XYZ file of N, CA, C and O in Angstrom:
840
model
N 1.099 -21.083 -6.068
C 1.663 -20.077 -5.058
C 0.649 -18.642 -5.469
O -0.260 -18.033 -5.981
N 0.415 -17.692 -4.179
C -0.556 -17.133 -3.953
C 0.470 -15.715 -4.120
O 0.978 -15.742 -4.120
N -0.766 -15.113 -4.372
C -0.949 -13.323 -4.616
C -2.085 -12.524 -4.497
O -2.990 -12.693 -4.389
N -0.884 -11.540 -4.965
C -1.660 -10.590 -3.869
C -2.057 -9.603 -4.967
O -1.896 -9.304 -5.737
N -4.353 -9.570 -5.811
C -4.246 -9.339 -6.656
C -4.912 -7.934 -6.387
O -4.652 -7.377 -7.719
N -5.841 -7.406 -5.541
C -6.155 -6.619 -5.334
C -6.469 -6.380 -4.343
O -6.548 -7.382 -3.209
N -6.560 -4.469 -3.354
C -6.252 -3.669 -2.292
C -7.812 -3.335 -2.472
O -7.894 -2.545 -3.529
N -8.770 -3.651 -1.115
C -9.623 -3.156 -1.277
C -10.210 -2.250 0.139
O -9.645 -2.115 1.164
N -10.781 -1.346 -0.236
C -10.288 0.165 1.119
C -11.170 0.466 1.568
O -12.627 0.298 0.521
N -11.662 0.476 2.275
C -13.375 0.238 3.628
C -13.792 1.417 3.430
O -12.323 2.348 4.555
N -14.560 2.310 2.864
C -14.995 4.127 3.034
C -15.877 4.641 3.434
O -16.772 2.730 3.092
N -16.401 5.410 3.903
C -17.610 5.698 4.717
C -18.495 5.980 3.157
O -20.298 6.001 3.374
N -17.836 6.902 2.460
C -18.464 7.369 0.715
C -17.363 6.709 -0.675
O -16.532 6.834 -0.539
N -18.096 5.421 -1.070
C -17.441 4.981 -1.621
C -17.498 6.637 -3.178
O -15.989 6.397 -4.078
N -18.694 6.607 -3.621
C -18.607 7.619 -4.502
C -17.410 9.023 -4.070
O -16.615 8.532 -5.280
N -17.387 9.510 -2.663
C -16.546 10.249 -3.141
C -15.522 9.966 -3.537
O -14.177 10.714 -3.335
N -14.828 8.593 -2.734
C -13.368 8.263 -2.552
C -12.990 7.950 -4.283
O -12.029 7.861 -4.736
N -14.285 7.130 -4.924
C -13.827 6.863 -6.064
C -13.411 7.581 -6.592
O -12.970 8.682 -8.151
N -14.249 9.422 -6.911
C -13.570 10.268 -7.244
C -12.573 10.649 -6.986
O -11.664 11.865 -8.346
N -11.997 11.019 -5.426
C -10.753 11.233 -5.281
C -9.793 10.401 -5.712
O -8.737 10.524 -6.449
N -9.651 8.791 -6.025
C -8.476 8.465 -6.482
C -8.922 8.119 -7.592
O -7.520 8.531 -9.012
N -9.622 8.536 -8.644
C -9.640 9.063 -10.385
C -9.045 10.481 -10.098
O -8.660 9.918 -11.582
N -9.050 11.472 -9.305
C -8.640 12.295 -9.792
C -6.872 12.537 -9.834
O -5.847 13.508 -10.322
N -6.800 11.770 -8.594
C -5.209 11.663 -7.678
C -4.254 10.734 -8.658
O -3.373 11.019 -9.272
N -5.060 9.290 -8.897
C -4.435 8.669 -8.922
C -4.640 7.944 -10.784
O -3.788 7.077 -11.183
N -5.613 8.135 -10.970
C -5.975 7.076 -11.995
C -6.239 5.505 -12.109
O -5.495 5.112 -12.228
N -6.118 5.081 -10.442
C -5.459 4.157 -10.383
C -7.307 2.624 -11.015
O -8.351 2.996 -11.324
N -6.783 1.580 -11.601
C -7.407 1.063 -11.899
C -7.686 -0.209 -10.827
O -8.547 0.058 -10.100
N -8.213 -1.804 -11.552
C -8.648 -2.914 -10.826
C -7.935 -3.447 -9.618
O -8.751 -3.628 -8.876
N -6.472 -2.619 -9.096
C -6.158 -3.236 -9.063
C -6.798 -2.652 -7.097
O -6.529 -3.166 -6.395
N -6.860 -1.619 -7.295
C -7.445 -0.779 -6.405
C -9.336 -0.369 -5.912
O -9.868 0.136 -7.006
N -9.730 -1.053 -4.908
C -11.806 -1.869 -5.334
C -12.375 -0.537 -4.129
O -11.094 -0.301 -3.425
N -13.200 -0.350 -3.899
C -13.479 0.328 -2.899
C -15.219 -0.352 -2.465
O -15.647 -0.977 -2.796
N -15.222 0.013 -1.395
C -16.436 -0.695 -0.818
C -16.958 0.613 0.748
O -16.226 0.997 1.116
N -18.081 0.259 0.432
C -18.455 0.833 1.379
C -18.515 0.236 3.496
O -18.479 -0.700 2.976
N -17.911 0.730 3.791
C -17.812 0.649 5.581
C -18.147 1.588 6.717
O -17.667 2.745 6.517
N -18.406 1.523 7.875
C -18.065 2.418 9.252
C -17.977 1.712 10.244
O -18.176 1.671 10.749
N -17.205 0.781 9.480
C -16.563 -0.267 10.962
C -16.021 0.551 11.347
O -15.304 2.075 10.919
N -15.861 0.829 13.451
C -14.771 1.769 14.094
C -13.330 1.792 13.659
O -12.416 0.410 13.535
N -13.097 2.902 13.916
C -10.974 2.795 13.232
C -11.183 3.638 14.346
O -11.524 5.086 14.173
N -9.826 4.140 15.042
C -9.225 5.130 14.666
C -7.329 5.010 14.311
O -7.005 4.031 15.498
N -7.128 6.214 14.601
C -5.394 6.608 14.650
C -5.022 5.943 13.404
O -5.705 5.376 11.926
N -3.710 4.814 13.344
C -2.623 4.783 12.628
C -3.240 2.961 12.195
O -4.068 2.140 13.444
N -4.104 3.335 11.143
C -4.680 1.865 10.653
C -3.613 0.507 10.481
O -3.787 -0.635 10.073
N -2.302 0.299 10.716
C -1.301 -0.678 10.441
C -0.541 -0.718 9.324
O 0.191 -1.761 9.395
N -0.760 0.229 7.562
C -0.596 -0.207 7.016
C -0.711 0.961 5.325
O -1.348 2.008 6.488
N 0.050 1.103 4.749
C 0.401 2.391 3.917
C 0.843 1.301 2.466
O 0.465 0.274 1.434
N 0.175 2.164 1.859
C 0.229 1.690 -0.025
C 0.704 2.580 -0.705
O 1.361 4.226 -0.337
N 1.929 2.015 -1.113
C 2.903 2.526 -2.326
C 2.906 2.552 -3.792
O 2.535 1.293 -4.022
N 3.133 3.973 -3.761
C 2.920 4.043 -5.370
C 4.229 4.850 -6.114
O 4.867 5.383 -5.901
N 4.769 3.770 -6.741
C 5.963 3.420 -7.486
C 6.297 3.791 -8.806
O 5.818 3.534 -9.393
N 6.931 4.811 -9.659
C 6.792 6.081 -10.824
C 8.486 5.968 -10.819
O 9.243 5.510 -10.037
N 8.814 6.181 -12.063
C 10.063 6.434 -12.701
C 10.822 7.311 -12.204
O 12.176 7.069 -12.339
N 9.920 8.304 -12.133
C 11.362 9.411 -12.242
C 10.607 10.428 -10.696
O 9.137 10.705 -10.636
N 11.427 11.430 -10.470
C 10.668 12.540 -9.435
C 9.342 13.479 -10.128
O 8.962 14.147 -9.619
N 9.593 14.204 -11.483
C 8.470 14.035 -12.355
C 7.700 14.194 -11.816
O 6.527 14.474 -12.090
N 7.046 12.345 -12.091
C 5.953 11.769 -11.344
C 5.804 12.009 -10.251
O 3.858 11.587 -10.101
N 6.444 11.810 -9.166
C 5.936 12.100 -7.850
C 5.569 13.461 -7.382
O 3.920 13.167 -7.223
N 6.202 14.569 -7.877
C 5.660 15.446 -8.653
C 4.209 15.888 -9.163
O 2.865 16.194 -8.751
N 4.253 15.239 -9.632
C 3.164 15.535 -10.768
C 1.629 13.950 -9.454
O 0.698 14.771 -9.728
N 1.715 13.407 -9.397
C 0.561 12.161 -8.388
C 0.554 12.819 -7.670
O -0.648 13.298 -6.994
N 1.385 13.362 -6.828
C 1.275 14.781 -5.425
C 0.393 15.754 -5.559
O -0.524 16.028 -4.912
N 0.660 16.551 -6.185
C 0.512 17.582 -6.594
C -1.243 17.461 -7.481
O -1.834 18.229 -6.780
N -1.210 16.492 -7.747
C -3.614 15.922 -8.470
C -4.241 15.169 -6.755
O -4.846 15.506 -6.698
N -3.521 14.464 -6.256
C -3.351 13.861 -4.738
C -4.399 15.702 -4.181
O -5.202 14.916 -3.051
N -2.940 16.252 -4.035
C -3.478 18.006 -3.158
C -4.203 18.122 -3.616
O -5.620 19.105 -2.723
N -4.488 18.412 -5.464
C -5.585 19.210 -5.364
C -7.117 18.804 -4.973
O -8.195 18.942 -5.258
N -6.515 17.144 -5.602
C -8.168 16.084 -4.547
C -8.713 16.512 -3.624
O -10.403 15.680 -2.781
N -7.786 16.606 -2.852
C -7.530 16.654 -1.016
C -7.787 15.973 -0.586
O -7.674 16.095 1.401
N -5.626 15.660 -0.409
C -5.578 15.011 0.651
C -4.822 16.015 1.252
O -4.515 16.861 1.094
N -4.507 15.156 2.034
C -3.124 15.697 3.114
C -1.776 15.548 3.256
O -1.505 14.473 3.403
N -0.938 16.716 3.177
C 0.079 16.133 3.433
C 0.988 15.767 3.987
O 0.605 15.887 5.219
N 1.581 14.762 4.326
C 2.357 14.118 5.856
C 3.636 14.298 5.734
O 4.051 15.022 7.070
N 4.106 13.956 5.152
C 5.698 14.367 4.332
C 6.196 14.931 2.562
O 5.464 14.814 1.683
N 7.116 16.295 2.579
C 6.976 17.143 1.591
C 7.470 16.080 0.375
O 8.633 15.282 1.243
N 7.691 15.877 -0.548
C 8.840 15.379 -1.673
C 9.501 15.697 -1.099
O 10.174 16.794 -1.595
N 10.768 14.614 -1.228
C 11.979 14.749 -1.008
C 12.790 14.257 -1.097
O 12.998 12.933 -1.139
N 14.332 13.985 -1.253
C 15.161 13.223 -1.972
C 15.924 13.006 -1.194
O 15.732 12.930 0.546
N 15.571 11.243 -0.884
C 16.146 10.400 0.504
C 17.441 9.640 -0.021
O 17.557 9.943 -1.362
N 18.571 8.907 0.854
C 19.246 7.922 0.341
C 18.296 6.605 -0.212
O 19.320 6.369 -1.319
N 17.066 6.603 -0.712
C 16.383 5.424 -1.162
C 16.046 5.561 -2.870
O 16.035 5.522 -3.599
N 15.592 7.794 -2.971
C 15.628 7.831 -4.171
C 15.034 9.344 -3.600
O 15.444 10.446 -3.055
N 13.138 9.543 -4.317
C 13.085 10.936 -4.114
C 11.423 9.942 -3.739
O 11.567 9.186 -4.312
N 10.761 10.539 -2.944
C 9.704 10.360 -2.416
C 8.825 11.589 -1.503
O 9.203 12.363 -1.086
N 7.546 11.758 -1.774
C 6.536 11.880 -0.549
C 5.377 11.139 0.000
O 5.189 10.218 -0.678
N 4.214 11.471 1.255
C 3.396 10.086 1.417
C 1.933 11.575 2.081
O 2.496 13.017 2.367
N 1.522 11.009 2.075
C 0.162 11.599 2.402
C -1.399 10.904 2.662
O -1.103 10.332 2.558
N -1.900 11.584 3.258
C -2.959 10.626 3.713
C -5.048 11.259 2.821
O -4.813 12.309 3.071
N -4.799 10.048 1.623
C -6.240 10.122 1.822
C -7.484 10.426 2.181
O -7.706 10.522 3.861
N -8.523 11.135 1.600
C -9.753 11.463 2.697
C -10.294 9.996 3.847
O -11.112 11.438 4.875
N -9.898 9.356 2.937
C -10.959 8.161 3.852
C -9.779 8.124 4.681
O -10.237 6.916 5.584
N -9.076 8.116 4.054
C -7.866 7.698 5.787
C -6.978 7.086 5.311
O -5.385 6.489 5.776
N -6.794 6.366 4.258
C -5.694 5.401 3.950
C -4.326 6.772 3.874
O -4.392 7.792 2.945
N -3.073 5.944 3.932
C -1.837 6.977 3.891
C -1.079 6.497 2.726
O -1.727 4.763 2.495
N -0.507 7.302 1.871
C -0.162 6.534 0.903
C 1.661 7.711 0.670
O 1.935 8.736 0.836
N 2.598 6.188 -0.249
C 3.555 6.597 -0.756
C 3.807 7.174 -1.624
O 3.539 6.174 -2.476
N 4.572 8.245 -2.303
C 4.664 7.713 -4.346
C 6.075 8.069 -3.752
O 6.422 9.195 -3.637
N 6.965 7.265 -4.657
C 8.653 6.742 -4.638
C 8.232 6.343 -6.469
O 8.037 6.041 -6.963
N 9.556 7.393 -6.470
C 11.004 6.019 -6.907
C 11.918 6.135 -5.892
O 12.646 7.049 -6.038
N 12.832 5.724 -7.267
C 14.510 5.432 -6.998
C 15.411 6.140 -7.580
O 16.007 5.888 -6.946
N 14.530 6.700 -8.507
C 16.034 7.686 -9.044
C 15.777 9.042 -8.427
O 14.655 9.371 -8.030
N 17.320 9.417 -8.420
C 17.265 10.979 -7.421
C 16.865 12.223 -8.885
O 17.127 13.145 -8.403
N 16.789 12.283 -9.933
C 16.944 13.069 -11.120
C 16.644 12.670 -12.071
O 16.282 10.876 -12.295
N 16.108 13.127 -12.880
C 14.993 13.631 -13.765
C 15.905 13.149 -15.171
O 16.173 14.286 -15.750
N 14.459 12.753 -15.504
C 15.559 11.857 -17.089
C 14.519 12.431 -18.290
O 14.992 11.694 -19.718
N 13.577 13.000 -18.349
C 12.875 13.359 -19.305
C 11.636 14.064 -18.370
O 11.368 14.202 -17.276
N 10.254 13.846 -19.358
C 9.250 14.361 -18.576
C 8.436 13.586 -17.648
O 8.353 12.611 -17.507
N 7.604 14.197 -17.384
C 7.094 13.268 -15.905
C 5.702 11.953 -17.717
O 5.023 12.468 -17.952
N 5.851 10.654 -17.133
C 4.643 9.295 -18.168
C 3.899 9.891 -17.331
O 3.428 9.282 -19.096
N 3.338 9.641 -16.309
C 2.249 9.919 -15.354
C 1.774 8.125 -15.760
O 0.331 8.162 -15.703
N 2.695 7.567 -15.325
C 2.658 5.935 -15.402
C 3.033 5.388 -14.461
O 3.707 5.877 -13.939
N 2.491 4.401 -13.755
C 2.524 4.584 -11.874
C 3.370 2.147 -12.644
O 2.441 1.479 -13.017
N 4.392 2.752 -12.427
C 5.324 1.590 -12.300
C 5.289 -0.029 -11.271
O 4.695 -1.342 -11.988
N 3.947 0.788 -10.109
C 4.208 -0.894 -9.486
C 3.125 -0.138 -8.049
O 3.543 0.921 -7.563
N 2.824 -0.992 -7.868
C 2.019 -0.399 -5.864
C 2.712 -1.747 -5.018
O 2.647 -2.508 -5.228
N 2.878 -1.219 -4.176
C 2.804 -2.315 -2.855
C 2.321 -1.641 -1.730
O 2.057 -0.268 -1.223
N 2.095 -3.003 -1.565
C 1.335 -2.957 -0.312
C 2.136 -3.293 1.300
O 2.110 -4.567 1.357
N 1.842 -2.411 2.132
C 3.188 -2.476 3.485
C 2.142 -2.807 4.692
O 1.501 -1.534 5.048
N 1.916 -3.752 5.200
C 1.504 -4.304 6.054
C 2.700 -4.250 7.370
O 3.621 -4.338 7.305
N 1.649 -3.213 8.436
C 2.768 -3.134 9.351
C 2.238 -4.206 10.671
O 1.272 -3.980 11.039
N 3.466 -4.970 10.512
C 3.262 -6.109 11.451
C 4.092 -5.748 13.290
O 5.181 -5.181 13.068
N 3.037 -6.389 14.121
C 4.100 -6.632 15.736
C 5.385 -6.885 15.524
O 6.118 -7.067 15.738
N 5.175 -8.719 14.487
C 6.299 -9.664 15.110
C 6.629 -10.050 13.058
O 5.703 -10.917 12.507
N 7.301 -9.033 13.040
C 7.112 -9.264 11.223
C 7.734 -11.195 11.010
O 7.662 -11.563 10.302
N 8.819 -11.581 11.819
C 9.083 -13.421 11.182
C 8.025 -13.846 11.560
O 7.387 -15.061 10.792
N 7.385 -14.109 13.221
C 5.950 -14.725 12.647
C 5.497 -14.677 11.596
O 4.837 -15.859 10.794
N 5.072 -13.282 11.352
C 4.229 -12.535 9.956
C 5.088 -13.813 8.855
O 4.102 -14.015 8.788
N 5.850 -13.581 8.791
C 6.340 -13.847 7.693
C 6.136 -15.310 7.032
O 6.606 -16.220 6.137
N 6.505 -16.331 8.557
C 6.004 -17.734 8.619
C 5.095 -17.667 7.958
O 4.493 -18.882 7.627
N 3.892 -17.081 8.825
C 2.637 -17.399 8.117
C 2.478 -17.280 6.643
O 1.869 -18.215 6.327
N 2.659 -16.007 6.453
C 2.384 -16.456 5.013
C 2.802 -17.196 3.424
O 3.016 -17.217 3.193
N 4.268 -17.435 4.661
C 5.155 -19.021 3.767
C 4.029 -19.903 3.427
O 4.348 -20.484 2.964
N 3.533 -20.275 4.412
C 3.191 -21.687 5.526
C 0.992 -21.072 4.033
O 0.740 -22.235 4.055
N 0.993 -19.859 3.944
C -0.060 -19.480 3.253
C 0.582 -19.844 0.843
O -0.453 -19.341 0.634
N 1.770 -20.092 1.374
C 2.646 -20.336 -0.222
C 2.802 -18.834 -1.023
O 2.668 -18.818 -2.673
N 2.753 -17.416 -0.215
C 3.963 -16.503 -0.688
C 5.661 -17.645 -0.924
O 5.600 -17.833 0.442
N 5.608 -16.266 -1.965
C 7.222 -16.709 -1.877
C 7.885 -15.164 -1.467
O 7.337 -14.292 -1.843
N 8.850 -15.417 -0.465
C 9.804 -14.301 -0.336
C 10.887 -13.644 -0.529
O 11.578 -14.951 -1.542
N 10.973 -12.465 -1.369
C 12.479 -12.482 -2.306
C 12.748 -11.528 -0.901
O 14.473 -11.498 -1.940
N 13.070 -10.244 -0.097
C 13.318 -9.872 0.241
C 13.231 -10.618 2.051
O 12.017 -10.248 2.206
N 14.564 -10.260 2.492
C 14.001 -10.943 4.113
C 15.233 -9.797 4.737
O 16.960 -9.687 4.972
N 14.987 -8.663 5.592
C 16.073 -8.372 6.724
C 15.132 -8.601 7.969
O 14.886 -7.404 8.582
N 16.020 -9.606 8.415
C 15.739 -9.940 10.142
C 13.297 -9.805 10.068
O 13.142 -9.719 9.716
N 14.140 -9.530 11.463
C 12.437 -8.899 12.257
C 12.367 -7.132 11.642
O 11.536 -6.887 11.825
N 12.703 -6.801 10.795
C 12.252 -5.832 10.255
C 11.816 -5.174 9.484
O 10.173 -4.433 8.674
N 11.587 -6.391 7.907
C 11.090 -6.259 6.531
C 11.249 -7.284 5.622
O 11.989 -8.019 6.206
N 10.031 -7.533 5.012
C 10.112 -8.909 4.419
C 9.763 -7.897 3.382
O 8.038 -7.347 2.773
N 9.708 -9.514 1.981
C 8.788 -8.436 0.375
C 9.079 -9.940 -0.282
O 9.682 -10.316 0.086
N 7.609 -10.073 -0.418
C 7.173 -11.194 -0.919
C 7.095 -10.970 -2.721
O 7.199 -10.478 -3.554
N 7.100 -12.161 -3.662
C 7.058 -12.230 -5.030
C 5.481 -11.857 -5.175
O 4.385 -12.467 -4.493
N 5.915 -11.280 -6.515
C 4.817 -11.224 -7.136
C 4.537 -11.735 -8.151
O 5.186 -11.397 -9.294
N 4.153 -12.742 -8.408
C 4.337 -14.297 -9.392
C 3.309 -13.343 -10.879
O 3.124 -14.760 -11.383
N 2.569 -12.933 -10.780
C 1.697 -12.455 -12.018
C 1.278 -11.695 -11.986
O 1.484 -10.192 -11.526
N 1.077 -11.218 -13.963
C 0.475 -9.495 -14.307
C -0.457 -9.098 -13.810
O -1.008 -9.324 -13.252
N 0.104 -7.452 -12.815
C -1.204 -7.094 -12.325
C -0.736 -7.517 -11.087
O -2.022 -6.265 -10.625
N -0.543 -7.405 -10.634
C -0.495 -7.829 -9.151
C -0.037 -6.933 -7.399
O 1.201 -6.377 -8.658
N -0.439 -7.525 -6.723
C 0.079 -5.742 -6.248
C 1.048 -6.710 -4.888
O 1.427 -7.494 -4.589
N 1.936 -5.362 -5.291
C 3.477 -6.485 -3.928
C 3.348 -6.149 -2.700
O 2.684 -5.011 -2.031
N 3.663 -7.518 -1.788
C 3.302 -7.447 -0.536
C 4.080 -7.166 0.114
O 5.237 -8.081 0.190
N 4.453 -6.702 1.328
C 5.201 -7.071 2.404
C 5.527 -6.858 3.488
O 4.091 -5.625 4.628
N 6.481 -6.715 4.288
C 5.790 -6.903 5.977
C 7.082 -5.512 5.999
O 8.060 -5.902 6.354
N 6.358 -4.361 7.354
C 7.349 -3.853 7.926
C 6.374 -3.160 9.507
O 6.214 -3.764 9.381
N 8.537 -3.987 10.147
C 7.859 -3.519 12.313
C 6.830 -2.459 12.010
O 7.028 -1.312 10.986
N 5.586 -2.182 12.038
C 4.607 -1.500 12.703
C 5.273 -0.460 13.491
O 4.892 0.640 13.347
N 6.214 -0.605 14.371
C 6.492 0.504 14.717
C 7.389 1.829 13.486
O 7.156 2.681 13.942
N 8.285 1.074 13.348
C 8.682 1.703 11.782
C 7.896 2.182 10.765
O 8.487 3.224 10.426
N 7.022 1.135 10.694
C 6.147 1.894 9.514
C 5.503 3.465 9.288
O 5.926 4.441 8.552
N 4.828 3.070 11.630
C 4.667 4.393 10.928
C 5.545 6.142 11.601
O 5.624 6.825 11.403
N 7.159 5.130 12.119
C 8.144 5.830 12.687
C 8.158 6.533 10.243
O 7.915 8.415 10.319
N 8.044 5.851 9.866
C 8.589 6.337 8.203
C 7.472 7.302 8.020
O 7.710 7.602 7.005
N 5.389 7.082 8.177
C 4.990 7.470 7.652
C 5.060 9.334 8.405
O 4.530 9.974 7.640
N 5.542 9.143 8.934
C 5.618 10.512 10.058
C 3.782 10.585 11.445
O 3.495 11.190 11.154
N 3.165 9.398 11.534
C 2.123 8.950 12.713
C 2.679 8.648 13.281
O 3.320 7.872 14.089
N 1.657 8.954 14.625
C 2.266 8.213 15.530
C 1.697 6.480 15.659
O 0.391 6.537 14.902
N 2.037 5.465 16.128
C 2.182 4.144 15.947
C 0.042 3.862 16.710
O -0.010 2.284 16.542
N 0.009 4.527 17.457
C -1.199 4.384 17.917
C -2.854 4.007 17.087
O -2.763 5.400 16.095
N -3.176 3.650 17.464
C -4.952 3.273 17.107
C -5.539 1.808 17.022
O -4.308 0.721 17.613
N -6.524 1.759 16.373
C -7.060 0.622 16.964
C -8.546 0.490 16.052
O -8.997 1.334 15.449
N -9.256 -0.925 16.323
C -10.701 -1.256 14.817
C -9.468 -1.394 13.671
O -9.484 -2.618 14.138
N -11.226 -1.209 12.994
C -10.555 -1.660 11.350
C -9.696 -1.517 11.012
O -8.958 -0.252 11.291
N -8.721 -2.144 10.470
C -7.713 -1.712 9.642
C -8.467 -0.880 7.647
O -7.704 -0.098 7.829
N -9.521 -0.883 7.970
C -10.031 -0.909 6.704
C -9.471 -1.201 5.646
O -9.511 -0.626 5.099
N -9.334 -2.174 5.378
C -8.858 -2.367 4.136
C -8.855 -4.568 4.377
O -9.063 -5.370 5.009
N -9.409 -5.099 2.908
C -8.941 -5.905 2.609
C -8.247 -6.660 1.541
O -8.546 -5.887 0.215
N -7.446 -7.987 1.987
C -6.493 -7.892 0.849
C -6.975 -8.993 0.018
O -7.681 -10.512 0.556
N -7.543 -9.010 -1.594
C -7.749 -9.671 -2.277
C -7.176 -10.589 -2.983
O -6.005 -10.405 -3.334
N -6.682 -12.229 -2.554
C -6.315 -13.070 -3.196
C -6.377 -14.294 -4.219
O -7.679 -14.086 -4.430
N -5.790 -15.226 -4.566
C -5.748 -16.024 -5.473
C -5.469 -17.543 -5.090
O -6.079 -18.338 -5.243
N -5.882 -17.189 -3.410
C -6.158 -17.996 -2.742
C -7.475 -18.071 -1.853
O -8.603 -17.249 -1.856
N -8.114 -18.758 -0.525
C -9.221 -18.775 0.046
C -8.946 -17.208 0.651
O -8.334 -17.579 1.188
N -10.132 -17.772 1.767
C -10.359 -16.462 2.789
C -9.799 -16.847 3.802
O -9.349 -18.775 4.854
N -8.762 -15.702 4.696
C -7.386 -16.293 5.870
C -7.686 -15.004 6.465
O -8.188 -13.911 5.826
N -7.181 -14.840 7.963
C -6.626 -13.430 8.324
C -5.637 -13.583 8.703
O -4.928 -15.032 9.467
N -4.497 -13.004 9.229
C -2.667 -12.944 9.457
C -2.681 -12.496 10.758
O -4.427 -12.696 11.970
N -1.788 -12.749 11.297
C -2.185 -12.359 12.855
C -1.748 -11.495 13.096
O -2.161 -10.767 14.385
N -1.697 -9.968 12.494
C -2.452 -8.708 12.847
C -3.874 -8.905 12.791
O -4.285 -7.276 12.434
N -4.004 -9.107 12.064
C -5.895 -8.864 11.586
C -6.174 -8.557 10.368
O -7.240 -7.618 10.190
N -4.980 -8.616 9.386
C -5.460 -7.851 7.826
C -6.297 -8.994 7.573
O -6.459 -10.877 7.584
N -7.765 -9.361 6.809
C -8.573 -10.695 6.724
C -7.815 -10.624 4.711
O -8.217 -8.864 4.429
N -8.016 -11.660 4.014
C -8.292 -11.628 2.619
C -9.447 -12.325 2.157
O -9.537 -12.890 3.256
N -9.292 -12.406 1.060
C -10.464 -13.335 0.417
C -10.292 -13.259 -0.744
O -9.235 -13.033 -1.966
N -11.625 -14.308 -1.729
C -10.571 -14.774 -2.752
C -11.135 -13.075 -3.821
O -11.934 -12.758 -3.117
N -9.874 -13.062 -4.758
C -10.132 -11.909 -5.381
C -11.560 -12.190 -6.330
O -11.641 -12.833 -7.130
N -12.141 -10.948 -6.429
C -13.055 -10.787 -7.414
C -13.055 -11.362 -8.924
O -11.565 -10.653 -9.365
N -12.575 -11.347 -9.811
C -12.514 -11.520 -11.317
C -12.677 -10.267 -11.908
O -13.815 -9.632 -11.777
N -11.953 -10.086 -13.003
C -11.573 -9.372 -13.731
C -12.405 -9.083 -14.447
O -11.768 -9.946 -15.308
N -13.589 -7.650 -15.298
C -14.291 -8.191 -15.791
C -13.024 -8.160 -17.970
O -12.146 -7.356 -17.475
N -13.534 -9.170 -17.975
C -12.496 -9.085 -19.838
C -13.555 -8.323 -20.916
O -14.870 -7.981 -20.740
N -12.572 -7.145 -21.381
C -13.156 -5.976 -22.598
C -13.923 -7.014 -23.637
O -13.600 -8.145 -23.681
N -15.009 -6.391 -23.833
C -15.955 -6.495 -24.352
C -15.321 -6.245 -26.443
O -14.356 -5.504 -26.382
């Protein structure tokens, strides 16, 4: 079964991006950085979600990211599904920080429970069929609007498909955009490109601690 092990963000200044992500989220090997100046405009067609256990963690991570230089897109607020906010990193990547809990049961833990990569698909049904053909297993599906795939190994990044227009609306940005997505998905199988132009490559090995 195919798993999404890591996402590589293609950025103009890897050193600056490394400083930002270390200060904002303290991310580990699931998120990698690579120098790239490929032309890109507007919405890049994806977002990354940081899933945490309680609202205090949402506020903590968003506060750290804004202090490190992120731009707020939607302030943290309660919703039907929980509590969360949306911001844009200096490299252009859009991040959601969310929890399904609406009330704190204690102080912030500083812990990230899951990372979820949301890909904006022009045709969710066609992309779902493509990905199941690549060996991914569907865990949730809502017709042509949303699909979520299983993360079947420890440390995997969860992958989901969202109608591109709906994703842009949720993020509070225009759906217009073109050029490079500026992201590469690291999987447990070979290289391929999905129907919306998102590129996969074999995930680099994670160094084993000495």
